[in-house]
PDB file of C-alpha atoms in Angstrom:
ATOM      1  CA  MET A  82     -57.563 -10.087  79.866  1.00 77.00           C
ATOM      2  CA  MET A  83     -56.231  -8.318  76.908  1.00 90.00           C
ATOM      3  CA  ILE A  84     -53.349  -8.722  74.561  1.00 94.00           C
ATOM      4  CA  THR A  85     -52.442  -6.756  71.393  1.00 96.00           C
ATOM      5  CA  LEU A  86     -52.449  -8.767  68.411  1.00 97.00           C
ATOM      6  CA  LEU A  87     -49.868  -7.178  65.294  1.00 98.00           C
ATOM      7  CA  LEU A  88     -50.600  -7.902  61.958  1.00 97.00           C
ATOM      8  CA  PHE A  89     -48.574  -7.640  58.474  1.00 97.00           C
ATOM      9  CA  ALA A  90     -48.063  -7.979  55.452  1.00 95.00           C
ATOM     10  CA  GLU A  91     -50.652  -9.852  53.153  1.00 93.00           C
ATOM     11  CA  LEU A  92     -52.570 -10.497  56.836  1.00 94.00           C
ATOM     12  CA  ALA A  93     -53.097  -7.036  57.085  1.00 95.00           C
ATOM     13  CA  GLU A  94     -54.303  -5.878  53.948  1.00 94.00           C
ATOM     14  CA  ARG A  95     -56.865  -9.308  54.062  1.00 93.00           C
ATOM     15  CA  LEU A  96     -58.122  -7.910  57.975  1.00 93.00           C
ATOM     16  CA  ASN A  97     -57.743  -4.296  57.478  1.00 95.00           C
ATOM     17  CA  THR A  98     -56.204  -3.607  60.051  1.00 96.00           C
ATOM     18  CA  LYS A  99     -52.155  -3.511  61.400  1.00 97.00           C
ATOM     19  CA  GLU A 100     -53.454  -4.182  65.121  1.00 97.00           C
ATOM     20  CA  MET A 101     -56.492  -5.574  67.359  1.00 94.00           C
ATOM     21  CA  GLN A 102     -57.009  -6.103  70.891  1.00 95.00           C
ATOM     22  CA  ILE A 103     -58.421  -9.567  71.578  1.00 93.00           C
ATOM     23  CA  ASP A 104     -59.413 -11.208  74.555  1.00 92.00           C
ATOM     24  CA  ALA A 105     -56.725 -14.222  75.338  1.00 89.00           C
ATOM     25  CA  SER A 106     -56.993 -15.465  78.774  1.00 78.00           C
ATOM     26  CA  GLY A 107     -54.551 -17.955  79.591  1.00 90.00           C
ATOM     27  CA  LYS A 108     -55.085 -19.041  75.346  1.00 95.00           C
ATOM     28  CA  THR A 109     -51.939 -20.517  73.750  1.00 96.00           C
ATOM     29  CA  LEU A 110     -50.788 -19.050  70.679  1.00 95.00           C
ATOM     30  CA  LYS A 111     -52.451 -22.608  69.215  1.00 95.00           C
ATOM     31  CA  GLU A 112     -55.983 -21.582  70.377  1.00 96.00           C
ATOM     32  CA  VAL A 113     -55.381 -17.868  69.758  1.00 95.00           C
ATOM     33  CA  LYS A 114     -54.603 -18.962  65.870  1.00 95.00           C
ATOM     34  CA  GLU A 115     -57.798 -20.435  65.497  1.00 95.00           C
ATOM     35  CA  MET A 116     -60.164 -17.933  67.562  1.00 94.00           C
ATOM     36  CA  VAL A 117     -58.481 -15.821  64.476  1.00 94.00           C
ATOM     37  CA  LYS A 118     -59.054 -17.872  61.866  1.00 94.00           C
ATOM     38  CA  GLU A 119     -62.913 -18.044  62.843  1.00 94.00           C
ATOM     39  CA  LYS A 120     -63.334 -14.747  62.527  1.00 92.00           C
ATOM     40  CA  HIS A 121     -61.887 -14.133  59.705  1.00 90.00           C
ATOM     41  CA  ALA A 122     -63.215 -16.959  56.979  1.00 88.00           C
ATOM     42  CA  GLY A 123     -60.277 -16.804  53.800  1.00 89.00           C
ATOM     43  CA  ILE A 124     -56.994 -16.063  55.624  1.00 91.00           C
ATOM     44  CA  GLU A 125     -57.131 -19.609  56.777  1.00 93.00           C
ATOM     45  CA  HIS A 126     -53.583 -20.764  54.948  1.00 91.00           C
ATOM     46  CA  VAL A 127     -52.034 -17.588  55.626  1.00 91.00           C
ATOM     47  CA  ILE A 128     -52.506 -17.803  59.769  1.00 93.00           C
ATOM     48  CA  ASP A 129     -51.245 -21.537  58.983  1.00 91.00           C
ATOM     49  CA  GLN A 130     -48.061 -20.511  57.805  1.00 91.00           C
ATOM     50  CA  SER A 131     -47.024 -17.712  60.081  1.00 93.00           C
ATOM     51  CA  MET A 132     -44.996 -17.565  62.899  1.00 93.00           C
ATOM     52  CA  VAL A 133     -45.826 -15.925  65.626  1.00 95.00           C
ATOM     53  CA  ALA A 134     -43.897 -13.434  67.803  1.00 97.00           C
ATOM     54  CA  VAL A 135     -44.759 -12.334  71.630  1.00 96.00           C
ATOM     55  CA  ASN A 136     -43.237  -9.127  72.723  1.00 97.00           C
ATOM     56  CA  GLU A 137     -40.592  -9.291  69.934  1.00 97.00           C
ATOM     57  CA  GLU A 138     -39.654 -13.241  69.821  1.00 96.00           C
ATOM     58  CA  TYR A 139     -40.664 -15.984  68.152  1.00 96.00           C
ATOM     59  CA  ALA A 140     -41.976 -18.736  70.785  1.00 95.00           C
ATOM     60  CA  GLU A 141     -43.831 -21.888  70.071  1.00 93.00           C
ATOM     61  CA  ASP A 142     -47.553 -22.310  69.777  1.00 92.00           C
ATOM     62  CA  THR A 143     -47.986 -23.670  72.888  1.00 94.00           C
ATOM     63  CA  GLU A 144     -46.777 -21.152  75.026  1.00 95.00           C
ATOM     64  CA  VAL A 145     -49.710 -19.400  77.063  1.00 95.00           C
ATOM     65  CA  LEU A 146     -50.424 -16.057  77.030  1.00 94.00           C
ATOM     66  CA  LYS A 147     -50.375 -13.493  80.010  1.00 92.00           C
ATOM     67  CA  ASP A 148     -52.250 -10.252  79.868  1.00 91.00           C
ATOM     68  CA  GLY A 149     -49.868  -7.543  78.042  1.00 92.00           C
ATOM     69  CA  ASP A 150     -48.735  -9.458  75.830  1.00 95.00           C
ATOM     70  CA  VAL A 151     -47.735  -8.075  72.293  1.00 97.00           C
ATOM     71  CA  ILE A 152     -48.230 -11.003  69.782  1.00 97.00           C
ATOM     72  CA  ALA A 153     -47.489 -10.731  66.190  1.00 98.00           C
ATOM     73  CA  PHE A 154     -48.752 -13.033  63.368  1.00 96.00           C
ATOM     74  CA  ILE A 155     -45.498 -13.560  60.881  1.00 95.00           C
ATOM     75  CA  PRO A 156     -46.127 -14.298  57.556  1.00 94.00           C
ATOM     76  CA  PRO A 157     -43.152 -15.775  56.044  1.00 92.00           C
ATOM     77  CA  VAL A 158     -40.606 -13.721  55.430  1.00 94.00           C
ATOM     78  CA  SER A 159     -39.173 -12.126  52.253  1.00 93.00           C
ATOM     79  CA  GLY A 160     -36.102  -9.731  53.214  1.00 94.00           C
ATOM     80  CA  GLY A 161     -33.185  -9.364  51.450  1.00 92.00           C
TER      81      GLY A 161
ATOM     82  CA  MET B 102     -22.330   4.623  69.067  1.00 55.00           C
ATOM     83  CA  GLU B 103     -24.012   4.432  66.016  1.00 75.00           C
ATOM     84  CA  ASN B 104     -26.505   2.215  65.101  1.00 95.00           C
ATOM     85  CA  LEU B 105     -25.210  -0.609  63.273  1.00 98.00           C
ATOM     86  CA  TYR B 106     -28.632  -2.107  62.898  1.00 98.00           C
ATOM     87  CA  GLU B 107     -30.986   0.170  61.011  1.00 98.00           C
ATOM     88  CA  ILE B 108     -34.461  -0.167  59.224  1.00 98.00           C
ATOM     89  CA  THR B 109     -34.656   3.107  57.114  1.00 98.00           C
ATOM     90  CA  ARG B 110     -37.385   4.478  54.186  1.00 98.00           C
ATOM     91  CA  ASP B 111     -34.009   6.530  52.734  1.00 98.00           C
ATOM     92  CA  PRO B 112     -31.532   5.288  50.069  1.00 98.00           C
ATOM     93  CA  ILE B 113     -28.968   3.518  51.505  1.00 98.00           C
ATOM     94  CA  SER B 114     -25.369   4.270  51.331  1.00 98.00           C
ATOM     95  CA  ILE B 115     -22.742   1.839  50.862  1.00 98.00           C
ATOM     96  CA  GLU B 116     -19.818   4.314  52.036  1.00 98.00           C
ATOM     97  CA  ALA B 117     -21.793   4.512  55.606  1.00 98.00           C
ATOM     98  CA  ILE B 118     -22.286   1.188  56.482  1.00 98.00           C
ATOM     99  CA  VAL B 119     -18.941  -0.014  55.631  1.00 98.00           C
ATOM    100  CA  LYS B 120     -17.336   2.652  57.461  1.00 98.00           C
ATOM    101  CA  LYS B 121     -19.191   1.762  60.140  1.00 98.00           C
ATOM    102  CA  VAL B 122     -17.154  -2.108  60.729  1.00 98.00           C
ATOM    103  CA  GLU B 123     -13.438  -0.457  59.341  1.00 98.00           C
ATOM    104  CA  HIS B 124     -10.905  -1.422  62.077  1.00 97.00           C
ATOM    105  CA  PRO B 125      -7.250  -1.458  62.717  1.00 97.00           C
ATOM    106  CA  HIS B 126      -7.038  -4.726  63.394  1.00 95.00           C
ATOM    107  CA  ALA B 127      -9.566  -6.174  60.061  1.00 97.00           C
ATOM    108  CA  GLY B 128      -7.702  -7.206  56.990  1.00 97.00           C
ATOM    109  CA  ALA B 129     -10.766  -8.083  54.865  1.00 98.00           C
ATOM    110  CA  ILE B 130     -14.994  -6.639  54.469  1.00 98.00           C
ATOM    111  CA  ASN B 131     -16.510  -7.635  52.733  1.00 98.00           C
ATOM    112  CA  THR B 132     -19.847  -5.581  51.444  1.00 98.00           C
ATOM    113  CA  PHE B 133     -23.322  -7.928  49.732  1.00 98.00           C
ATOM    114  CA  ILE B 134     -25.563  -5.498  48.309  1.00 98.00           C
ATOM    115  CA  GLY B 135     -29.418  -7.316  47.863  1.00 98.00           C
ATOM    116  CA  THR B 136     -30.750  -4.924  44.842  1.00 97.00           C
ATOM    117  CA  VAL B 137     -34.318  -4.851  43.273  1.00 96.00           C
ATOM    118  CA  ARG B 138     -34.367  -7.156  40.395  1.00 95.00           C
ATOM    119  CA  GLU B 139     -36.675  -7.042  37.110  1.00 94.00           C
ATOM    120  CA  LEU B 140     -37.165 -10.204  36.009  1.00 91.00           C
ATOM    121  CA  THR B 141     -38.396 -13.201  38.566  1.00 86.00           C
ATOM    122  CA  HIS B 142     -38.568 -16.710  36.226  1.00 86.00           C
ATOM    123  CA  GLY B 143     -40.353 -14.348  32.849  1.00 88.00           C
ATOM    124  CA  LYS B 144     -42.236 -12.341  35.048  1.00 90.00           C
ATOM    125  CA  ARG B 145     -41.753  -8.479  34.653  1.00 93.00           C
ATOM    126  CA  THR B 146     -41.387  -6.275  38.118  1.00 94.00           C
ATOM    127  CA  ILE B 147     -42.300  -2.629  38.018  1.00 95.00           C
ATOM    128  CA  TYR B 148     -41.065  -2.196  41.522  1.00 94.00           C
ATOM    129  CA  LEU B 149     -41.260  -3.451  44.730  1.00 95.00           C
ATOM    130  CA  ALA B 150     -42.901  -2.081  48.447  1.00 97.00           C
ATOM    131  CA  TYR B 151     -40.934  -3.576  51.669  1.00 97.00           C
ATOM    132  CA  GLU B 152     -42.620  -3.736  54.769  1.00 97.00           C
ATOM    133  CA  ALA B 153     -41.487  -4.190  58.015  1.00 98.00           C
ATOM    134  CA  TYR B 154     -41.785  -5.218  62.006  1.00 98.00           C
ATOM    135  CA  GLU B 155     -39.451  -2.068  62.444  1.00 98.00           C
ATOM    136  CA  SER B 156     -38.463  -2.895  66.547  1.00 98.00           C
ATOM    137  CA  MET B 157     -38.522  -6.709  65.901  1.00 98.00           C
ATOM    138  CA  ALA B 158     -36.794  -6.772  62.546  1.00 98.00           C
ATOM    139  CA  ILE B 159     -33.627  -4.591  64.285  1.00 98.00           C
ATOM    140  CA  LYS B 160     -33.508  -6.846  67.309  1.00 98.00           C
ATOM    141  CA  LYS B 161     -33.367  -9.817  64.798  1.00 97.00           C
ATOM    142  CA  LEU B 162     -30.408  -7.991  62.693  1.00 98.00           C
ATOM    143  CA  ALA B 163     -28.934  -7.854  65.444  1.00 98.00           C
ATOM    144  CA  GLN B 164     -29.328 -11.534  67.050  1.00 97.00           C
ATOM    145  CA  ILE B 165     -27.777 -13.175  63.310  1.00 98.00           C
ATOM    146  CA  GLY B 166     -25.126 -10.103  64.007  1.00 98.00           C
ATOM    147  CA  GLU B 167     -24.050 -12.022  67.111  1.00 97.00           C
ATOM    148  CA  GLU B 168     -24.484 -15.096  66.050  1.00 97.00           C
ATOM    149  CA  ILE B 169     -21.818 -14.377  63.563  1.00 98.00           C
ATOM    150  CA  LYS B 170     -19.604 -12.769  65.885  1.00 97.00           C
ATOM    151  CA  LYS B 171     -19.928 -16.011  67.867  1.00 97.00           C
ATOM    152  CA  LYS B 172     -18.836 -18.574  64.887  1.00 97.00           C
ATOM    153  CA  TRP B 173     -15.922 -15.811  63.342  1.00 97.00           C
ATOM    154  CA  PRO B 174     -14.914 -14.108  66.580  1.00 95.00           C
ATOM    155  CA  ASP B 175     -13.066 -10.787  65.881  1.00 96.00           C
ATOM    156  CA  THR B 176     -15.729  -9.418  63.304  1.00 98.00           C
ATOM    157  CA  ARG B 177     -17.655  -6.865  63.039  1.00 98.00           C
ATOM    158  CA  VAL B 178     -21.077  -6.393  61.270  1.00 98.00           C
ATOM    159  CA  ALA B 179     -23.119  -3.408  60.300  1.00 98.00           C
ATOM    160  CA  ILE B 180     -26.777  -4.380  58.474  1.00 98.00           C
ATOM    161  CA  THR B 181     -29.367  -1.794  57.410  1.00 98.00           C
ATOM    162  CA  HIS B 182     -32.678  -2.876  55.648  1.00 98.00           C
ATOM    163  CA  ARG B 183     -34.804   0.319  53.220  1.00 98.00           C
ATOM    164  CA  ILE B 184     -38.520  -0.451  53.036  1.00 98.00           C
ATOM    165  CA  GLY B 185     -41.017   1.515  51.351  1.00 98.00           C
ATOM    166  CA  GLN B 186     -41.639   1.866  47.420  1.00 98.00           C
ATOM    167  CA  LEU B 187     -37.951   0.077  45.372  1.00 98.00           C
ATOM    168  CA  GLU B 188     -37.408   1.064  41.777  1.00 97.00           C
ATOM    169  CA  ILE B 189     -35.638  -1.628  39.866  1.00 97.00           C
ATOM    170  CA  SER B 190     -31.718  -1.755  40.254  1.00 97.00           C
ATOM    171  CA  GLU B 191     -32.577   0.454  43.894  1.00 98.00           C
ATOM    172  CA  ILE B 192     -30.383  -0.911  46.897  1.00 98.00           C
ATOM    173  CA  ALA B 193     -33.050  -3.018  49.409  1.00 98.00           C
ATOM    174  CA  VAL B 194     -30.430  -3.923  51.918  1.00 98.00           C
ATOM    175  CA  VAL B 195     -26.482  -3.247  52.364  1.00 98.00           C
ATOM    176  CA  ILE B 196     -24.409  -6.480  54.980  1.00 98.00           C
ATOM    177  CA  ALA B 197     -21.398  -4.844  55.341  1.00 98.00           C
ATOM    178  CA  VAL B 198     -18.764  -7.506  58.226  1.00 98.00           C
ATOM    179  CA  SER B 199     -14.997  -6.812  58.341  1.00 98.00           C
ATOM    180  CA  THR B 200     -12.585 -10.092  60.135  1.00 98.00           C
ATOM    181  CA  PRO B 201      -8.827 -10.217  60.656  1.00 97.00           C
ATOM    182  CA  HIS B 202      -8.813 -12.787  57.340  1.00 97.00           C
ATOM    183  CA  ARG B 203     -11.084 -12.980  53.993  1.00 96.00           C
ATOM    184  CA  ASN B 204     -12.248 -16.151  53.801  1.00 97.00           C
ATOM    185  CA  ASP B 205     -14.337 -15.443  57.078  1.00 97.00           C
ATOM    186  CA  SER B 206     -15.580 -12.094  55.510  1.00 97.00           C
ATOM    187  CA  TYR B 207     -16.979 -14.222  52.852  1.00 98.00           C
ATOM    188  CA  GLU B 208     -18.469 -16.843  54.587  1.00 97.00           C
ATOM    189  CA  ALA B 209     -20.604 -14.539  57.647  1.00 98.00           C
ATOM    190  CA  SER B 210     -21.816 -12.397  54.484  1.00 98.00           C
ATOM    191  CA  ARG B 211     -23.231 -15.247  53.084  1.00 97.00           C
ATOM    192  CA  TYR B 212     -24.310 -16.136  56.381  1.00 97.00           C
ATOM    193  CA  ALA B 213     -26.305 -13.370  56.917  1.00 98.00           C
ATOM    194  CA  ILE B 214     -28.539 -12.694  53.865  1.00 97.00           C
ATOM    195  CA  GLU B 215     -29.215 -16.411  54.475  1.00 95.00           C
ATOM    196  CA  ARG B 216     -30.415 -15.678  58.165  1.00 96.00           C
ATOM    197  CA  ILE B 217     -32.103 -12.280  56.961  1.00 96.00           C
ATOM    198  CA  LYS B 218     -34.234 -14.973  54.524  1.00 93.00           C
ATOM    199  CA  GLU B 219     -35.374 -16.865  58.056  1.00 92.00           C
ATOM    200  CA  ILE B 220     -35.748 -15.058  61.042  1.00 94.00           C
ATOM    201  CA  VAL B 221     -35.736 -11.330  60.668  1.00 97.00           C
ATOM    202  CA  PRO B 222     -39.441  -9.591  60.277  1.00 97.00           C
ATOM    203  CA  ILE B 223     -39.460  -8.071  56.271  1.00 97.00           C
ATOM    204  CA  TRP B 224     -41.841  -8.818  53.687  1.00 97.00           C
ATOM    205  CA  LYS B 225     -42.068  -7.427  50.283  1.00 96.00           C
ATOM    206  CA  LYS B 226     -44.968  -7.175  47.811  1.00 95.00           C
ATOM    207  CA  GLU B 227     -44.453  -7.800  44.031  1.00 92.00           C
ATOM    208  CA  HIS B 228     -45.907  -5.040  41.818  1.00 94.00           C
ATOM    209  CA  TRP B 229     -45.990  -6.549  38.199  1.00 93.00           C
ATOM    210  CA  GLU B 230     -47.976  -5.030  35.398  1.00 90.00           C
ATOM    211  CA  ASP B 231     -50.872  -7.249  35.892  1.00 90.00           C
ATOM    212  CA  GLY B 232     -51.291  -7.644  39.339  1.00 92.00           C
ATOM    213  CA  GLU B 233     -48.731  -7.756  42.872  1.00 92.00           C
ATOM    214  CA  LYS B 234     -48.545 -11.021  45.351  1.00 91.00           C
ATOM    215  CA  TRP B 235     -46.868 -11.055  48.708  1.00 91.00           C
ATOM    216  CA  MET B 236     -43.939 -13.178  48.791  1.00 88.00           C
ATOM    217  CA  GLY B 237     -41.883 -14.968  50.930  1.00 79.00           C
ATOM    218  CA  ASP B 238     -41.991 -18.837  51.985  1.00 63.00           C
ATOM    219  CA  GLN B 239     -38.810 -18.209  54.351  1.00 52.00           C
ATOM    220  CA  LEU B 240     -36.407 -19.247  52.026  1.00 49.00           C
ATOM    221  CA  GLU B 241     -38.158 -20.442  49.587  1.00 45.00           C
ATOM    222  CA  LYS B 242     -39.085 -23.582  52.178  1.00 46.00           C
ATOM    223  CA  VAL B 243     -42.705 -24.312  53.450  1.00 43.00           C
ATOM    224  CA  ALA B 244     -43.486 -22.892  56.659  1.00 49.00           C
ATOM    225  CA  TYR B 245     -41.398 -23.970  59.406  1.00 56.00           C
ATOM    226  CA  PRO B 246     -43.102 -26.885  61.264  1.00 49.00           C
ATOM    227  CA  THR B 247     -43.085 -25.522  64.347  1.00 53.00           C
ATOM    228  CA  GLY B 248     -44.073 -22.561  63.957  1.00 56.00           C
ATOM    229  CA  LYS B 249     -40.850 -20.749  64.439  1.00 67.00           C
ATOM    230  CA  PRO B 250     -37.729 -20.329  62.152  1.00 68.00           C
ATOM    231  CA  PRO B 251     -34.610 -22.701  63.540  1.00 69.00           C
ATOM    232  CA  LYS B 252     -31.416 -21.276  65.908  1.00 73.00           C
ATOM    233  CA  GLY B 253     -28.587 -19.743  64.637  1.00 69.00           C
ATOM    234  CA  ASP B 254     -26.647 -22.854  65.197  1.00 54.00           C
ATOM    235  CA  GLU B 255     -28.582 -25.785  64.533  1.00 48.00           C
TER     236      GLU B 255
END
């Protein structure tokens, strides 16, 4: 099951991409965070600080992903 | 129907945003204008670069508008945030709020900017003479312990 992961700001820069497809069948958001942290060393602290949105709404770490979901890692925001 | 909540790459017209909230029942229109500051704790900014998760940012701006209408009835809200490269003194955000009575317009305007800093997925990168850094720590606090921001009524 593939989901789309969107990256922004510092995370997009560090990973050198704004978007990736990942296989996250039945995984929770917390598990996805762990997966990405394992694959990309050096960005753990940014991921730990990030909120996660599923289909453009903030979601809890315990949320389980469905096929076709678009999730976004949202580093601490700083608009205004 | 014009768009009350927008993300733009162009300079923001304050008058255009104010126009959106004008209403015969309004006795007050409050505008908040957020601008790019040169000095932060003595460090000199050369320019700022703003980035947004645009589709979600517009939704979250609209959510703030709805929260405001619940708290302060008969209020009209319009918010435009600019992204891209902004120079010193340029306008990053304009919030216009019209209300029947003036006190509510001040309070609602303040509420809007504080909520933007909590829940709207917009980021800024400070560019200094000697470096650059993505800013942001959710209202200068630590990241949210639950992984998501507080609800509007909390």
